[in-house]
Structures are given as C-alpha cells and as structure tokens.
Amino acid sequence: MVQSINNQVDLTMPATWQRGVPCYGKVMIGNKGFEFYNEKNIQDYIQIPWEEVTYVVAAVHFKGKYIPRFEIRTRKNGNFIFSVKEPHRCLKAMTKYLPADHLRRALSYWQKVKLRLLGYE
C-alpha cells in the first residue's frame, strides 16, 4: 500500500494524467504536496512535494471560463499534464501552497504563431 506524503488533505477529485495513454484516477492536494493515484493500478502514482514544483501552467480558454488541462513543471522530474473535473477548485487549492508568480497561463495559439514568425522559437 502506498503511503501518502500529506498530513492534511484539502481536495480530492477525479482526474486524468495525460502521458500518451491517459491514466484515470484521483488527485489529492494537501499540505505537503500534489498526489495522483491510478484507480486500476495501485503501483502507478505520482507524489510531487511543493518544494519541487517550479510552475503550474494552465491552458485557459474563453477568458477563464474553460480550463481543459494544467501542467506541473518540476525541478528534476520533468513535466506532468493533468485534467481534473473541476479545474478552478483544483488551482484554487494549489494557490494556498504555491506563490502567485508560480501559477502561469499557457500561450494561446496566436501567441505561438507570432513567436514562430518573429523567429523567437
């Protein structure tokens, strides 16, 4: 059985970890870190302490009304993309443990095209 790193859990909700093939499970946000547990395979889980998180980048559409996914970027272990049932509640729970400058909005399609045409990418 997997031991949680959190002492206190603020939010638990259904989620999808998108890594080529989607993995369905539960996301737990607590005082020590962000955790994802697969619902079918007990050994398939992620535990990310808040000290490891550099940025949380959210894909925001329609002026914040629709957030399809967010990406957690870590110092050592790479990037993890998640979709949750209620992204506003999930991101709000993360703001309790992360500074406001660590939460970012992803570039839009037109911003990416503009950067590409100007030669920055």
Tab-separated table of N, CA and C in Angstrom:
chain	number	residue	atom	x	y	z
A	1	MET	N	0.847	-1.187	0.000
A	1	MET	CA	0.000	0.000	0.000
A	1	MET	C	0.886	1.242	0.000
A	2	VAL	N	0.480	2.230	-0.749
A	2	VAL	CA	1.229	3.471	-0.892
A	2	VAL	C	0.929	4.379	0.290
A	3	GLN	N	1.979	5.000	0.824
A	3	GLN	CA	1.829	5.930	1.939
A	3	GLN	C	1.769	7.360	1.389
A	4	SER	N	0.784	8.117	1.788
A	4	SER	CA	0.638	9.495	1.340
A	4	SER	C	1.691	10.378	1.999
A	5	ILE	N	2.120	11.431	1.285
A	5	ILE	CA	3.078	12.359	1.874
A	5	ILE	C	2.376	13.477	2.632
A	6	ASN	N	1.066	13.609	2.468
A	6	ASN	CA	0.306	14.684	3.099
A	6	ASN	C	-0.171	14.282	4.488
A	7	ASN	N	-0.133	15.253	5.401
A	7	ASN	CA	-0.733	15.069	6.720
A	7	ASN	C	-2.187	15.520	6.715
A	8	GLN	N	-2.469	16.547	5.927
A	8	GLN	CA	-3.810	17.104	5.840
A	8	GLN	C	-4.174	17.214	4.362
A	9	VAL	N	-5.331	16.738	3.981
A	9	VAL	CA	-5.780	16.766	2.588
A	9	VAL	C	-6.835	17.857	2.436
A	10	ASP	N	-6.602	18.762	1.475
A	10	ASP	CA	-7.547	19.848	1.213
A	10	ASP	C	-8.564	19.506	0.143
A	11	LEU	N	-8.134	18.739	-0.865
A	11	LEU	CA	-9.009	18.480	-2.004
A	11	LEU	C	-8.701	17.121	-2.604
A	12	THR	N	-9.744	16.375	-2.913
A	12	THR	CA	-9.635	15.108	-3.632
A	12	THR	C	-10.698	15.112	-4.722
A	13	MET	N	-10.275	14.807	-5.963
A	13	MET	CA	-11.233	14.793	-7.067
A	13	MET	C	-10.758	13.881	-8.178
A	14	PRO	N	-11.678	13.414	-9.026
A	14	PRO	CA	-11.293	12.583	-10.166
A	14	PRO	C	-10.434	13.372	-11.153
A	15	ALA	N	-9.461	12.676	-11.749
A	15	ALA	CA	-8.539	13.351	-12.667
A	15	ALA	C	-8.028	12.378	-13.714
A	16	THR	N	-7.366	12.946	-14.717
A	16	THR	CA	-6.728	12.177	-15.773
A	16	THR	C	-5.294	12.661	-15.913
A	17	TRP	N	-4.361	11.725	-15.851
A	17	TRP	CA	-2.950	12.047	-16.088
A	17	TRP	C	-2.697	11.748	-17.549
A	18	GLN	N	-2.323	12.756	-18.317
A	18	GLN	CA	-2.165	12.603	-19.754
A	18	GLN	C	-0.689	12.395	-20.069
A	19	ARG	N	-0.350	11.166	-20.393
A	19	ARG	CA	1.037	10.805	-20.722
A	19	ARG	C	1.064	9.847	-21.908
A	20	GLY	N	0.561	10.288	-23.035
A	20	GLY	CA	0.450	9.423	-24.206
A	20	GLY	C	-0.853	8.649	-24.150
A	21	VAL	N	-0.944	7.726	-23.216
A	21	VAL	CA	-2.179	6.996	-22.944
A	21	VAL	C	-2.731	7.551	-21.631
A	22	PRO	N	-3.972	8.013	-21.615
A	22	PRO	CA	-4.483	8.618	-20.385
A	22	PRO	C	-4.635	7.611	-19.251
A	23	CYS	N	-4.286	8.045	-18.048
A	23	CYS	CA	-4.456	7.254	-16.830
A	23	CYS	C	-5.507	7.945	-15.975
A	24	TYR	N	-6.525	7.198	-15.582
A	24	TYR	CA	-7.610	7.757	-14.791
A	24	TYR	C	-7.398	7.432	-13.324
A	25	GLY	N	-7.713	8.397	-12.471
A	25	GLY	CA	-7.532	8.175	-11.049
A	25	GLY	C	-8.023	9.357	-10.240
A	26	LYS	N	-7.374	9.582	-9.105
A	26	LYS	CA	-7.750	10.657	-8.179
A	26	LYS	C	-6.547	11.552	-7.925
A	27	VAL	N	-6.826	12.843	-7.787
A	27	VAL	CA	-5.826	13.834	-7.409
A	27	VAL	C	-6.078	14.223	-5.972
A	28	MET	N	-4.985	14.294	-5.192
A	28	MET	CA	-5.070	14.766	-3.806
A	28	MET	C	-4.142	15.958	-3.648
A	29	ILE	N	-4.680	17.040	-3.115
A	29	ILE	CA	-3.882	18.228	-2.828
A	29	ILE	C	-3.882	18.406	-1.320
A	30	GLY	N	-2.692	18.438	-0.755
A	30	GLY	CA	-2.571	18.541	0.690
A	30	GLY	C	-1.474	19.492	1.100
A	31	ASN	N	-1.135	19.442	2.380
A	31	ASN	CA	-0.181	20.400	2.916
A	31	ASN	C	1.259	20.125	2.507
A	32	LYS	N	1.604	18.908	2.129
A	32	LYS	CA	2.985	18.576	1.759
A	32	LYS	C	3.208	18.485	0.252
A	33	GLY	N	2.156	18.215	-0.550
A	33	GLY	CA	2.384	18.093	-1.977
A	33	GLY	C	1.146	17.721	-2.770
A	34	PHE	N	1.381	17.499	-4.050
A	34	PHE	CA	0.362	17.119	-5.026
A	34	PHE	C	0.520	15.636	-5.291
A	35	GLU	N	-0.574	14.887	-5.254
A	35	GLU	CA	-0.513	13.434	-5.441
A	35	GLU	C	-1.571	12.987	-6.445
A	36	PHE	N	-1.197	12.018	-7.279
A	36	PHE	CA	-2.120	11.382	-8.202
A	36	PHE	C	-2.021	9.883	-7.999
A	37	TYR	N	-3.160	9.224	-7.856
A	37	TYR	CA	-3.209	7.774	-7.679
A	37	TYR	C	-4.095	7.170	-8.758
A	38	ASN	N	-3.560	6.188	-9.476
A	38	ASN	CA	-4.299	5.496	-10.521
A	38	ASN	C	-5.371	4.625	-9.870
A	39	GLU	N	-6.559	4.582	-10.466
A	39	GLU	CA	-7.651	3.825	-9.858
A	39	GLU	C	-7.561	2.325	-10.134
A	40	LYS	N	-6.831	1.921	-11.181
A	40	LYS	CA	-6.759	0.498	-11.509
A	40	LYS	C	-5.455	-0.155	-11.065
A	41	ASN	N	-4.352	0.569	-11.127
A	41	ASN	CA	-3.054	0.025	-10.771
A	41	ASN	C	-2.536	0.755	-9.536
A	42	ILE	N	-2.431	0.064	-8.434
A	42	ILE	CA	-2.022	0.682	-7.173
A	42	ILE	C	-0.592	1.193	-7.237
A	43	GLN	N	0.257	0.549	-8.003
A	43	GLN	CA	1.660	0.937	-8.073
A	43	GLN	C	1.917	2.117	-9.010
A	44	ASP	N	0.908	2.617	-9.704
A	44	ASP	CA	1.046	3.730	-10.626
A	44	ASP	C	0.560	4.998	-9.928
A	45	TYR	N	1.490	5.786	-9.394
A	45	TYR	CA	1.125	7.005	-8.676
A	45	TYR	C	2.236	8.043	-8.822
A	46	ILE	N	1.903	9.281	-8.512
A	46	ILE	CA	2.863	10.385	-8.518
A	46	ILE	C	2.701	11.141	-7.210
A	47	GLN	N	3.814	11.473	-6.590
A	47	GLN	CA	3.821	12.328	-5.409
A	47	GLN	C	4.816	13.450	-5.662
A	48	ILE	N	4.336	14.677	-5.759
A	48	ILE	CA	5.182	15.828	-6.043
A	48	ILE	C	5.135	16.766	-4.838
A	49	PRO	N	6.227	16.896	-4.100
A	49	PRO	CA	6.252	17.857	-2.988
A	49	PRO	C	6.191	19.291	-3.509
A	50	TRP	N	5.660	20.199	-2.713
A	50	TRP	CA	5.525	21.580	-3.148
A	50	TRP	C	6.885	22.234	-3.381
A	51	GLU	N	7.930	21.769	-2.720
A	51	GLU	CA	9.266	22.336	-2.910
A	51	GLU	C	9.814	22.022	-4.303
A	52	GLU	N	9.341	20.940	-4.928
A	52	GLU	CA	9.805	20.526	-6.254
A	52	GLU	C	9.117	21.284	-7.391
A	53	VAL	N	7.958	21.846	-7.140
A	53	VAL	CA	7.165	22.487	-8.196
A	53	VAL	C	7.775	23.844	-8.535
A	54	THR	N	8.128	24.046	-9.818
A	54	THR	CA	8.610	25.358	-10.244
A	54	THR	C	7.452	26.201	-10.770
A	55	TYR	N	6.628	25.631	-11.660
A	55	TYR	CA	5.493	26.359	-12.210
A	55	TYR	C	4.311	25.427	-12.401
A	56	VAL	N	3.111	26.014	-12.354
A	56	VAL	CA	1.879	25.348	-12.771
A	56	VAL	C	1.334	26.181	-13.920
A	57	VAL	N	1.288	25.592	-15.108
A	57	VAL	CA	0.873	26.303	-16.320
A	57	VAL	C	-0.494	25.768	-16.736
A	58	ALA	N	-1.479	26.658	-16.766
A	58	ALA	CA	-2.855	26.257	-17.096
A	58	ALA	C	-3.220	26.738	-18.497
A	59	ALA	N	-3.866	25.879	-19.264
A	59	ALA	CA	-4.402	26.244	-20.576
A	59	ALA	C	-5.770	26.875	-20.352
A	60	VAL	N	-5.857	28.185	-20.566
A	60	VAL	CA	-7.079	28.939	-20.270
A	60	VAL	C	-7.731	29.349	-21.582
A	61	HIS	N	-9.029	29.053	-21.718
A	61	HIS	CA	-9.790	29.407	-22.914
A	61	HIS	C	-11.030	30.196	-22.513
A	62	PHE	N	-11.510	31.032	-23.431
A	62	PHE	CA	-12.736	31.814	-23.253
A	62	PHE	C	-12.692	32.673	-21.993
A	63	LYS	N	-11.584	33.388	-21.832
A	63	LYS	CA	-11.383	34.339	-20.722
A	63	LYS	C	-11.536	33.679	-19.351
A	64	GLY	N	-11.063	32.464	-19.215
A	64	GLY	CA	-11.057	31.787	-17.926
A	64	GLY	C	-12.260	30.926	-17.638
A	65	LYS	N	-13.199	30.841	-18.557
A	65	LYS	CA	-14.386	30.032	-18.310
A	65	LYS	C	-14.124	28.544	-18.495
A	66	TYR	N	-13.107	28.208	-19.300
A	66	TYR	CA	-12.820	26.807	-19.617
A	66	TYR	C	-11.322	26.561	-19.468
A	67	ILE	N	-10.965	25.641	-18.601
A	67	ILE	CA	-9.571	25.248	-18.398
A	67	ILE	C	-9.495	23.741	-18.636
A	68	PRO	N	-9.075	23.298	-19.817
A	68	PRO	CA	-9.087	21.869	-20.121
A	68	PRO	C	-7.999	21.072	-19.409
A	69	ARG	N	-6.834	21.696	-19.179
A	69	ARG	CA	-5.732	20.951	-18.559
A	69	ARG	C	-4.753	21.917	-17.920
A	70	PHE	N	-3.910	21.372	-17.053
A	70	PHE	CA	-2.815	22.153	-16.496
A	70	PHE	C	-1.586	21.269	-16.415
A	71	GLU	N	-0.434	21.915	-16.415
A	71	GLU	CA	0.843	21.213	-16.421
A	71	GLU	C	1.624	21.611	-15.175
A	72	ILE	N	2.149	20.617	-14.482
A	72	ILE	CA	3.004	20.875	-13.329
A	72	ILE	C	4.439	20.660	-13.776
A	73	ARG	N	5.244	21.713	-13.684
A	73	ARG	CA	6.659	21.629	-14.052
A	73	ARG	C	7.485	21.527	-12.783
A	74	THR	N	8.355	20.516	-12.747
A	74	THR	CA	9.160	20.284	-11.554
A	74	THR	C	10.628	20.578	-11.830
A	75	ARG	N	11.406	20.639	-10.767
A	75	ARG	CA	12.833	20.936	-10.883
A	75	ARG	C	13.600	19.784	-11.524
A	76	LYS	N	13.356	18.554	-11.083
A	76	LYS	CA	14.161	17.413	-11.505
A	76	LYS	C	13.415	16.398	-12.365
A	77	ASN	N	12.149	16.179	-12.113
A	77	ASN	CA	11.445	15.042	-12.698
A	77	ASN	C	10.661	15.340	-13.963
A	78	GLY	N	10.702	16.557	-14.494
A	78	GLY	CA	10.027	16.847	-15.746
A	78	GLY	C	8.670	17.494	-15.569
A	79	ASN	N	7.825	17.327	-16.573
A	79	ASN	CA	6.511	17.957	-16.625
A	79	ASN	C	5.416	16.896	-16.578
A	80	PHE	N	4.334	17.219	-15.898
A	80	PHE	CA	3.196	16.315	-15.770
A	80	PHE	C	1.936	17.078	-16.149
A	81	ILE	N	1.142	16.515	-17.052
A	81	ILE	CA	-0.082	17.167	-17.527
A	81	ILE	C	-1.291	16.441	-16.951
A	82	PHE	N	-2.209	17.207	-16.372
A	82	PHE	CA	-3.404	16.658	-15.735
A	82	PHE	C	-4.650	17.384	-16.218
A	83	SER	N	-5.758	16.652	-16.239
A	83	SER	CA	-7.090	17.215	-16.431
A	83	SER	C	-7.916	16.785	-15.232
A	84	VAL	N	-8.643	17.715	-14.658
A	84	VAL	CA	-9.472	17.399	-13.488
A	84	VAL	C	-10.908	17.794	-13.775
A	85	LYS	N	-11.792	17.286	-12.960
A	85	LYS	CA	-13.217	17.528	-13.155
A	85	LYS	C	-13.573	19.000	-12.910
A	86	GLU	N	-13.004	19.597	-11.869
A	86	GLU	CA	-13.252	20.998	-11.545
A	86	GLU	C	-11.912	21.730	-11.439
A	87	PRO	N	-11.396	22.227	-12.565
A	87	PRO	CA	-10.058	22.816	-12.549
A	87	PRO	C	-9.949	24.100	-11.731
A	88	HIS	N	-11.014	24.880	-11.651
A	88	HIS	CA	-10.969	26.113	-10.869
A	88	HIS	C	-10.737	25.804	-9.388
A	89	ARG	N	-11.445	24.814	-8.869
A	89	ARG	CA	-11.266	24.425	-7.456
A	89	ARG	C	-9.877	23.863	-7.209
A	90	CYS	N	-9.378	23.091	-8.167
A	90	CYS	CA	-8.064	22.474	-8.028
A	90	CYS	C	-6.965	23.539	-8.004
A	91	LEU	N	-7.008	24.472	-8.941
A	91	LEU	CA	-5.999	25.526	-8.987
A	91	LEU	C	-6.108	26.458	-7.783
A	92	LYS	N	-7.312	26.678	-7.311
A	92	LYS	CA	-7.506	27.500	-6.116
A	92	LYS	C	-6.896	26.833	-4.882
A	93	ALA	N	-7.008	25.511	-4.799
A	93	ALA	CA	-6.412	24.789	-3.678
A	93	ALA	C	-4.889	24.830	-3.754
A	94	MET	N	-4.327	24.875	-4.976
A	94	MET	CA	-2.875	24.956	-5.129
A	94	MET	C	-2.325	26.317	-4.725
A	95	THR	N	-3.130	27.372	-4.870
A	95	THR	CA	-2.651	28.711	-4.530
A	95	THR	C	-2.364	28.857	-3.046
A	96	LYS	N	-2.934	27.989	-2.248
A	96	LYS	CA	-2.675	28.030	-0.813
A	96	LYS	C	-1.226	27.658	-0.501
A	97	TYR	N	-0.609	26.833	-1.342
A	97	TYR	CA	0.734	26.326	-1.075
A	97	TYR	C	1.795	26.839	-2.037
A	98	LEU	N	1.402	27.456	-3.135
A	98	LEU	CA	2.352	27.983	-4.110
A	98	LEU	C	2.227	29.499	-4.186
A	99	PRO	N	3.343	30.211	-4.391
A	99	PRO	CA	3.257	31.664	-4.588
A	99	PRO	C	2.513	31.998	-5.883
A	100	ALA	N	1.960	33.175	-5.953
A	100	ALA	CA	1.154	33.565	-7.106
A	100	ALA	C	1.976	33.641	-8.386
A	101	ASP	N	3.273	33.937	-8.293
A	101	ASP	CA	4.078	34.040	-9.508
A	101	ASP	C	4.465	32.674	-10.067
A	102	HIS	N	4.152	31.595	-9.368
A	102	HIS	CA	4.410	30.242	-9.868
A	102	HIS	C	3.228	29.674	-10.651
A	103	LEU	N	2.116	30.394	-10.685
A	103	LEU	CA	0.953	29.974	-11.472
A	103	LEU	C	0.924	30.799	-12.747
A	104	ARG	N	0.970	30.140	-13.888
A	104	ARG	CA	1.063	30.825	-15.166
A	104	ARG	C	-0.067	30.408	-16.093
A	105	ARG	N	-0.304	31.248	-17.097
A	105	ARG	CA	-1.268	30.962	-18.152
A	105	ARG	C	-0.482	30.523	-19.385
A	106	ALA	N	-0.912	29.465	-20.027
A	106	ALA	CA	-0.224	28.967	-21.220
A	106	ALA	C	-0.414	29.937	-22.381
A	107	LEU	N	0.518	29.902	-23.317
A	107	LEU	CA	0.405	30.741	-24.512
A	107	LEU	C	-0.763	30.274	-25.377
A	108	SER	N	-1.441	31.228	-25.995
A	108	SER	CA	-2.528	30.884	-26.905
A	108	SER	C	-1.947	30.452	-28.243
A	109	TYR	N	-2.803	29.974	-29.106
A	109	TYR	CA	-2.370	29.529	-30.426
A	109	TYR	C	-1.746	30.678	-31.207
A	110	TRP	N	-2.378	31.860	-31.169
A	110	TRP	CA	-1.884	33.003	-31.933
A	110	TRP	C	-0.587	33.545	-31.355
A	111	GLN	N	-0.401	33.467	-30.060
A	111	GLN	CA	0.867	33.884	-29.460
A	111	GLN	C	2.006	32.977	-29.916
A	112	LYS	N	1.729	31.689	-30.045
A	112	LYS	CA	2.743	30.749	-30.526
A	112	LYS	C	3.089	31.022	-31.992
A	113	VAL	N	2.076	31.320	-32.810
A	113	VAL	CA	2.316	31.623	-34.221
A	113	VAL	C	3.143	32.904	-34.343
A	114	LYS	N	2.813	33.903	-33.552
A	114	LYS	CA	3.535	35.173	-33.586
A	114	LYS	C	5.002	34.981	-33.194
A	115	LEU	N	5.261	34.211	-32.155
A	115	LEU	CA	6.641	33.935	-31.756
A	115	LEU	C	7.396	33.191	-32.848
A	116	ARG	N	6.725	32.292	-33.507
A	116	ARG	CA	7.346	31.491	-34.576
A	116	ARG	C	7.698	32.390	-35.774
A	117	LEU	N	6.790	33.298	-36.122
A	117	LEU	CA	7.038	34.181	-37.259
A	117	LEU	C	8.142	35.204	-36.974
A	118	LEU	N	8.232	35.642	-35.731
A	118	LEU	CA	9.274	36.603	-35.362
A	118	LEU	C	10.630	35.945	-35.144
A	119	GLY	N	10.658	34.623	-35.137
A	119	GLY	CA	11.916	33.907	-35.019
A	119	GLY	C	12.413	33.677	-33.616
A	120	TYR	N	11.544	33.811	-32.616
A	120	TYR	CA	11.957	33.577	-31.239
A	120	TYR	C	11.958	32.107	-30.868
A	121	GLU	N	11.298	31.293	-31.625
A	121	GLU	CA	11.194	29.874	-31.279
A	121	GLU	C	11.851	29.012	-32.306
